[in-house]
mmCIF file of N, CA and C in Angstrom:
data_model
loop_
_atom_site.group_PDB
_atom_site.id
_atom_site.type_symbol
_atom_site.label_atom_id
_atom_site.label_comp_id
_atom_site.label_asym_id
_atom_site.label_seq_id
_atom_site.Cartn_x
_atom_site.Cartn_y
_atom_site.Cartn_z
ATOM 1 N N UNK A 1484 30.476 6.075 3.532
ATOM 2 C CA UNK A 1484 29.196 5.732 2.923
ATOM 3 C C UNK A 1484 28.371 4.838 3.853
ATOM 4 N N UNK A 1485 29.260 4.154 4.260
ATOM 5 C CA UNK A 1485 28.406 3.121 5.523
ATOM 6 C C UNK A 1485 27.784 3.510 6.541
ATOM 7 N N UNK A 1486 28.784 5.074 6.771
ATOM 8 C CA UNK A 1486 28.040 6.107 8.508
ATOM 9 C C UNK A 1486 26.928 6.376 7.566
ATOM 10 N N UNK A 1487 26.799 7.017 6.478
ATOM 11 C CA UNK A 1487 25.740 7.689 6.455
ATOM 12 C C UNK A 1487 24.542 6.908 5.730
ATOM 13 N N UNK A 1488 24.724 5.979 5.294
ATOM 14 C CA UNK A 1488 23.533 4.904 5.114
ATOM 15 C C UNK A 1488 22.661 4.662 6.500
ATOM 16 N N UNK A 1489 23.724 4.181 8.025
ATOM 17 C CA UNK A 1489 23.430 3.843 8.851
ATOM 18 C C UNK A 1489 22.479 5.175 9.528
ATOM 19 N N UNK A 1490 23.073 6.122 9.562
ATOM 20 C CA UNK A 1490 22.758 7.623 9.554
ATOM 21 C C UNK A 1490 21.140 8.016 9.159
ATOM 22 N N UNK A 1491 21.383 7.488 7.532
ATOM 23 C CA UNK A 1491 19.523 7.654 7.106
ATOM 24 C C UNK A 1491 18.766 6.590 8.104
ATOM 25 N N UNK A 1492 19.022 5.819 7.685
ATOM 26 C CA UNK A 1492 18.481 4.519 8.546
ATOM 27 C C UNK A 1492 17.468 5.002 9.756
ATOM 28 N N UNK A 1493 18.706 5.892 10.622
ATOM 29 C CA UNK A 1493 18.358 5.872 11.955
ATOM 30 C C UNK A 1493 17.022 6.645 12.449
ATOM 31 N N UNK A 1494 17.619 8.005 11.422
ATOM 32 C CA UNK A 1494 16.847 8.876 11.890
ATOM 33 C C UNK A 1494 15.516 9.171 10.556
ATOM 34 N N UNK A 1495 15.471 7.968 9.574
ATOM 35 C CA UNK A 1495 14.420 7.677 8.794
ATOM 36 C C UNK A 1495 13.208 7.157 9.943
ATOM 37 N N UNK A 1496 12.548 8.150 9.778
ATOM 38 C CA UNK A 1496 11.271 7.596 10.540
ATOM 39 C C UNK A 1496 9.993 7.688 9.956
ATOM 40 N N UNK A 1497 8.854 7.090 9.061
ATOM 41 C CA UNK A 1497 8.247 7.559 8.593
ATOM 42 C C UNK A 1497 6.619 7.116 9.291
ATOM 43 N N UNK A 1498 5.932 8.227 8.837
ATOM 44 C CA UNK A 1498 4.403 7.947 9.366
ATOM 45 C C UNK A 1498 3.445 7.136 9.085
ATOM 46 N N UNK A 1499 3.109 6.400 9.812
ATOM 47 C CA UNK A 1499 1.750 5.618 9.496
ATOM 48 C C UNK A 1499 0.348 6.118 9.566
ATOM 49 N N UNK A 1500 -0.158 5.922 7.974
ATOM 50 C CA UNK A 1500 -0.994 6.705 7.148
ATOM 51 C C UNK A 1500 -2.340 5.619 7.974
ATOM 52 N N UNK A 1501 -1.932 4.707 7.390
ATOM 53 C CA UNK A 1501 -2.905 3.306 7.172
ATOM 54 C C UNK A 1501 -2.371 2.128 7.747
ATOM 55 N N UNK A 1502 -3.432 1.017 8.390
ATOM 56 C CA UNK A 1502 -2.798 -0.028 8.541
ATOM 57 C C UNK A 1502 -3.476 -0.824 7.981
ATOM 58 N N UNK A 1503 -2.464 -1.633 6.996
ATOM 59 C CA UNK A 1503 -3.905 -2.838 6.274
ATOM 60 C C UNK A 1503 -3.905 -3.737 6.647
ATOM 61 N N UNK A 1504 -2.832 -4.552 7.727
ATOM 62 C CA UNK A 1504 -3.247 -5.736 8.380
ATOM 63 C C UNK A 1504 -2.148 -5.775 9.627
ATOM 64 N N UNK A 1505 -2.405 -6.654 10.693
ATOM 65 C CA UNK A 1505 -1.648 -6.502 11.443
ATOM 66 C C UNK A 1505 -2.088 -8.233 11.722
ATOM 67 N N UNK A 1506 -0.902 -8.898 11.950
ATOM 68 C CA UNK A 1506 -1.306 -10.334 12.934
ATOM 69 C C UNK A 1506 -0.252 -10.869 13.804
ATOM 70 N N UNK A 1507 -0.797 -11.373 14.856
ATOM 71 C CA UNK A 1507 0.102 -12.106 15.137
ATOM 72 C C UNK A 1507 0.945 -13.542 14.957
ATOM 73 N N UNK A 1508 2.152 -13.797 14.842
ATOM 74 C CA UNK A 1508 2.670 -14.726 14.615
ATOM 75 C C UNK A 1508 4.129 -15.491 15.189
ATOM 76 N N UNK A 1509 4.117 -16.336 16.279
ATOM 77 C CA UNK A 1509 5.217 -16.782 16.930
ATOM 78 C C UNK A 1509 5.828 -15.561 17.885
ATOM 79 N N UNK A 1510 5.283 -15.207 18.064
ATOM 80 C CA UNK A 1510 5.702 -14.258 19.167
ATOM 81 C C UNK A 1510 6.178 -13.140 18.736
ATOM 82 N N UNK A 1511 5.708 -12.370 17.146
ATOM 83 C CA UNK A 1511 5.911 -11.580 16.637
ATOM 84 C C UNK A 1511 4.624 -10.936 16.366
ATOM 85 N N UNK A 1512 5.350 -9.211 15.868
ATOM 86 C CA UNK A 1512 3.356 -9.087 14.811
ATOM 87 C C UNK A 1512 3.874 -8.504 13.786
ATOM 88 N N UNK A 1513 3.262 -8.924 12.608
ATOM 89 C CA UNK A 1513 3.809 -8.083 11.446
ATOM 90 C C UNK A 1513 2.880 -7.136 10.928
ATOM 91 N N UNK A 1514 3.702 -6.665 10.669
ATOM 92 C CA UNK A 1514 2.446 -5.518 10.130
ATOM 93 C C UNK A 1514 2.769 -4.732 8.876
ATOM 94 N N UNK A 1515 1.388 -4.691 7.698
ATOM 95 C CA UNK A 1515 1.453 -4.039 6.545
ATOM 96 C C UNK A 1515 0.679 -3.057 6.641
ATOM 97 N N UNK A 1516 1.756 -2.415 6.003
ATOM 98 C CA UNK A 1516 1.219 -0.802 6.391
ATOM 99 C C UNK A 1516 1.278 0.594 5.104
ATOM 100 N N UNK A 1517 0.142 1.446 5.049
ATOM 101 C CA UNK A 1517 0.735 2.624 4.241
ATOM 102 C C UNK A 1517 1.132 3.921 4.907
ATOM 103 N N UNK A 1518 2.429 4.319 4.972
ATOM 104 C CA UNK A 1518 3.436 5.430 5.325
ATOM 105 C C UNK A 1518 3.318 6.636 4.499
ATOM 106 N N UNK A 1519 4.263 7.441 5.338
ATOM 107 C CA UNK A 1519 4.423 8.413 4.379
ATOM 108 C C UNK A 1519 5.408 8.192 3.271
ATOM 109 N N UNK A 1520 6.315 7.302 3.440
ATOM 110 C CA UNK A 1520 7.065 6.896 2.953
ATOM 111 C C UNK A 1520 6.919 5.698 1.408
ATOM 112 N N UNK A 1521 4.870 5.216 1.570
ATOM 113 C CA UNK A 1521 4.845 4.318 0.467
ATOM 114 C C UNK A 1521 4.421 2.981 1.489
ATOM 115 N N UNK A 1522 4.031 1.880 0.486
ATOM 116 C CA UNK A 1522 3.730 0.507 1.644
ATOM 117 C C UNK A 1522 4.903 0.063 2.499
ATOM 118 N N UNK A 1523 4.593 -0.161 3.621
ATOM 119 C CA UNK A 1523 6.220 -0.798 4.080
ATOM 120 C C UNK A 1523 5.302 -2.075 4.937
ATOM 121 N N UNK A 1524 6.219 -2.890 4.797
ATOM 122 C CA UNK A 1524 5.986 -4.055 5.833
ATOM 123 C C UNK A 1524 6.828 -5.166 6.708
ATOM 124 N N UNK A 1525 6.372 -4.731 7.869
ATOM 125 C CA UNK A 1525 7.760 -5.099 8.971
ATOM 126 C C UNK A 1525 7.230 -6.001 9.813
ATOM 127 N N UNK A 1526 8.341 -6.414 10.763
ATOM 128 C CA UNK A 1526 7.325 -7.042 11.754
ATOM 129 C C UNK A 1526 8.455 -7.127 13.259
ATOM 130 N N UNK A 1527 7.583 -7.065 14.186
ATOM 131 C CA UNK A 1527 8.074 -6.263 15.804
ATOM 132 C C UNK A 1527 7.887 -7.486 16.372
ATOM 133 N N UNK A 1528 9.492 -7.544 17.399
ATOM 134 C CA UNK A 1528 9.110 -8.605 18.134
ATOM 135 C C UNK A 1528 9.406 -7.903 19.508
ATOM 136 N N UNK A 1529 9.292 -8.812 20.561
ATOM 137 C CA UNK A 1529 9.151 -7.980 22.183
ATOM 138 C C UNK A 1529 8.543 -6.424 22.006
ATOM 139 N N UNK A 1530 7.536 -6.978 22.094
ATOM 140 C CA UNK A 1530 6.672 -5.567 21.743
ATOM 141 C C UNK A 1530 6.671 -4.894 23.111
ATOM 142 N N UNK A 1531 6.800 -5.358 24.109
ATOM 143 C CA UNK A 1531 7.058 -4.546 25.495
ATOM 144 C C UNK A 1531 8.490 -3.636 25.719
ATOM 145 N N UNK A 1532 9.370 -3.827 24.851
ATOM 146 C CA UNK A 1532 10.640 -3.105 24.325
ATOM 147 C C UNK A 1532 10.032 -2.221 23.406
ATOM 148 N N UNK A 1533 9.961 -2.427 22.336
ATOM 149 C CA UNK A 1533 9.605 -1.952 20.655
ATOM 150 C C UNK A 1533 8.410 -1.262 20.296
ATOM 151 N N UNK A 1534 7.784 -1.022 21.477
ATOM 152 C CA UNK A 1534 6.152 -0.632 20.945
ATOM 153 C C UNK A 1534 6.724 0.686 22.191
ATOM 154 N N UNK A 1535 6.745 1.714 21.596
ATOM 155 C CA UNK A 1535 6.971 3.198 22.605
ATOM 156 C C UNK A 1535 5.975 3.916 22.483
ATOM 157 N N UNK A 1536 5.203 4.298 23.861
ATOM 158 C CA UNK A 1536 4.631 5.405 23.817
ATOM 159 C C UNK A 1536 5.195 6.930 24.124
ATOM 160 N N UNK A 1537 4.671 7.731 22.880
ATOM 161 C CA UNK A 1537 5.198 9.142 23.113
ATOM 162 C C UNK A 1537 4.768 10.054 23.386
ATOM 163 N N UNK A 1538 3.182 9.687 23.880
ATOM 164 C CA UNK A 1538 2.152 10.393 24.385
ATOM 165 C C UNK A 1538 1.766 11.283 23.297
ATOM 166 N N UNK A 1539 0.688 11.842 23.748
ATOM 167 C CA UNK A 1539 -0.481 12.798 22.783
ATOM 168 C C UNK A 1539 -0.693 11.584 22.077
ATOM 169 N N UNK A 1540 -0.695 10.468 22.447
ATOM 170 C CA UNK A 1540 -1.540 9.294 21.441
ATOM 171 C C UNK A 1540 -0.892 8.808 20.389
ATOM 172 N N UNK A 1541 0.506 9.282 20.445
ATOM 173 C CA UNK A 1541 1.383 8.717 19.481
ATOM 174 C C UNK A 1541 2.108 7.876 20.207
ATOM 175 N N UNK A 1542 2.778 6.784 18.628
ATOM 176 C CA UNK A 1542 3.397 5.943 19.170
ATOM 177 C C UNK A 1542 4.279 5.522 18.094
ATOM 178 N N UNK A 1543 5.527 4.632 18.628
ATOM 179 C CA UNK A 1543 6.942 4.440 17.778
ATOM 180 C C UNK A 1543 6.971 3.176 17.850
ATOM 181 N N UNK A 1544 7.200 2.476 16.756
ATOM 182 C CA UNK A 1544 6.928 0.903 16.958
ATOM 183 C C UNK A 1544 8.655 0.608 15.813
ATOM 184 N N UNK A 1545 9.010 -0.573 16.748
ATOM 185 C CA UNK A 1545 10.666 -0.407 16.166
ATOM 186 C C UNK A 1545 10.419 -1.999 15.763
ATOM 187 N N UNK A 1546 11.080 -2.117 14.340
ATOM 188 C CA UNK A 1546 11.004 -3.152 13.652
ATOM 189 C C UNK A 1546 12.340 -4.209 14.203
ATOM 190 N N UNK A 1547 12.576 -5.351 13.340
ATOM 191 C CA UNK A 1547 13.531 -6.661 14.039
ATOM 192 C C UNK A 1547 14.957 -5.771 13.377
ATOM 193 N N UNK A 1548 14.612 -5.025 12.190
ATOM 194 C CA UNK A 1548 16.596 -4.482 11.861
ATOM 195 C C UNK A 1548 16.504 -2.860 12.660
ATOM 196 N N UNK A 1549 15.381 -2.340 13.338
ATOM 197 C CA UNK A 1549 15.680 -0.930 13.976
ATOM 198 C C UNK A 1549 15.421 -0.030 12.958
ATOM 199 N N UNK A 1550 14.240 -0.543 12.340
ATOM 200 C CA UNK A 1550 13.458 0.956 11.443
ATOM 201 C C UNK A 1550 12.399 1.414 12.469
ATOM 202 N N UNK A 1551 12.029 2.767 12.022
ATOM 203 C CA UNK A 1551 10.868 2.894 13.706
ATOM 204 C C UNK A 1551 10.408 3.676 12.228
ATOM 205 N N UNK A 1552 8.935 3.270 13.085
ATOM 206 C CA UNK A 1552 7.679 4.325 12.541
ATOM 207 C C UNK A 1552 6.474 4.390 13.598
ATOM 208 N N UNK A 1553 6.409 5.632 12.798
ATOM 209 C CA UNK A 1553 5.340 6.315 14.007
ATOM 210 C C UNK A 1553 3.962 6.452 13.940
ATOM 211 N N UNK A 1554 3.144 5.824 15.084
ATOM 212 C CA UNK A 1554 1.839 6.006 14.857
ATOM 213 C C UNK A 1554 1.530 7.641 15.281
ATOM 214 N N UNK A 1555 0.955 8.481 13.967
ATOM 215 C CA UNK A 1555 0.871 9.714 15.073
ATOM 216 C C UNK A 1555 -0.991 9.978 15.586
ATOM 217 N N UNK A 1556 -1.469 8.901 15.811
ATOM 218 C CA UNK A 1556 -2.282 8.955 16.228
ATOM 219 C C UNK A 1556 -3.023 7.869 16.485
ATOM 220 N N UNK A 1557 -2.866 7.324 17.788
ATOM 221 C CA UNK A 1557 -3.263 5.680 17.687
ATOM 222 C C UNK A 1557 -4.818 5.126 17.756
ATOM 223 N N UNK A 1558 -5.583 6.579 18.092
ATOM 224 C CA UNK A 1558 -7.041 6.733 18.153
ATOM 225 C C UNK A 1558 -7.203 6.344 16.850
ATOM 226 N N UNK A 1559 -7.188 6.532 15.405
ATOM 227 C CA UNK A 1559 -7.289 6.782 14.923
ATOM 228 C C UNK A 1559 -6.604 5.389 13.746
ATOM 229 N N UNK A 1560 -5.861 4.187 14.596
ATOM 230 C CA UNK A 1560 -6.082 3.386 13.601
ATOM 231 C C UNK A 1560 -6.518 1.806 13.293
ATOM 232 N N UNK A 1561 -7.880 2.199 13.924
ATOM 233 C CA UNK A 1561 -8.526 0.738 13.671
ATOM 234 C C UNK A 1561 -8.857 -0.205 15.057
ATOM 235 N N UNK A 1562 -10.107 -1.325 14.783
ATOM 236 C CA UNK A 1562 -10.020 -1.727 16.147
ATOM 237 C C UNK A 1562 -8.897 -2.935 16.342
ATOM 238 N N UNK A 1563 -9.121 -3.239 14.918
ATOM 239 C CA UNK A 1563 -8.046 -5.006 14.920
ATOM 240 C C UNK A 1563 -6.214 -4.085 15.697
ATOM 241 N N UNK A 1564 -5.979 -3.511 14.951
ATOM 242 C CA UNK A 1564 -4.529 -2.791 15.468
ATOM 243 C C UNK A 1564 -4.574 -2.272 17.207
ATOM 244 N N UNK A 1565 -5.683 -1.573 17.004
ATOM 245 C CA UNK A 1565 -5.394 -1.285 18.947
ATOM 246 C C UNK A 1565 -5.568 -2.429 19.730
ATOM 247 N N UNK A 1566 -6.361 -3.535 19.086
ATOM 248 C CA UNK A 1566 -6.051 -4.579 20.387
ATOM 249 C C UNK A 1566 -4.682 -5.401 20.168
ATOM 250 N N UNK A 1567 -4.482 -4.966 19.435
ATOM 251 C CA UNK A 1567 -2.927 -5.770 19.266
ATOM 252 C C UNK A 1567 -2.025 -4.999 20.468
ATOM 253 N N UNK A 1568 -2.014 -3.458 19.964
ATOM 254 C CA UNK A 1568 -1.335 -2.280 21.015
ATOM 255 C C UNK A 1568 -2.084 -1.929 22.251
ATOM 256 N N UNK A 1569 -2.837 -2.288 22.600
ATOM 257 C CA UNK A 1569 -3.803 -1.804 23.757
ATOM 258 C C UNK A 1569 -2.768 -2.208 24.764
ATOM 259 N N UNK A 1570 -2.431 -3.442 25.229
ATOM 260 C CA UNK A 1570 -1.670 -3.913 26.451
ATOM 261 C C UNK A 1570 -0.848 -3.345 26.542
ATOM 262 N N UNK A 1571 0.177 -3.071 25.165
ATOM 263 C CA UNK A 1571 1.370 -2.248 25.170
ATOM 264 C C UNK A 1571 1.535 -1.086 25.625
ATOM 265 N N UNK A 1572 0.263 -0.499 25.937
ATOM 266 C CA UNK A 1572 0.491 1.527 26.156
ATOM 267 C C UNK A 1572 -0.248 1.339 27.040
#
């Protein structure tokens, strides 16, 4: 039961619909967000690790326990959020 909890976990990846806030804080950014999955809200630290580009303008942003979600289109979400990600990609 534990492999396959860890299992969903891993390969749970869900899409980012919306972002309703993003800030920074102590050398983190958290971010609230609507998914495909429903609101989720996480927050990324060493964003030069954790912030992946996967090209075509998408991108995988991996939380502090190793949930990833995906921007699938980073044109597309907001100016406050891309300057957060701009340096990163």
């Amino acid at each position: 039961e534990i492999v396959k909890k860890e299992l969903r976990m891993r390969y749970f990846v869900p899409k980012i619909v919306s972002i309703k806030s993003v800030k920074e804080e102590f050398g983190s950014t958290v971010w609230e967000t609507e998914t495909t999955a429903g609101q989720h809200g996480f927050t990324v630290t060493d964003m030069g690790t954790n912030v992946v580009n996967l090209g075509n303008n998408r991108v995988l942003l991996i939380d502090v326990y190793g949930g990833r979600y995906e921007i699938p289109d980073v044109s597309k979400i907001g100016d406050k959020a891309m300057k957060v990600l701009e340096i990163w990609l």
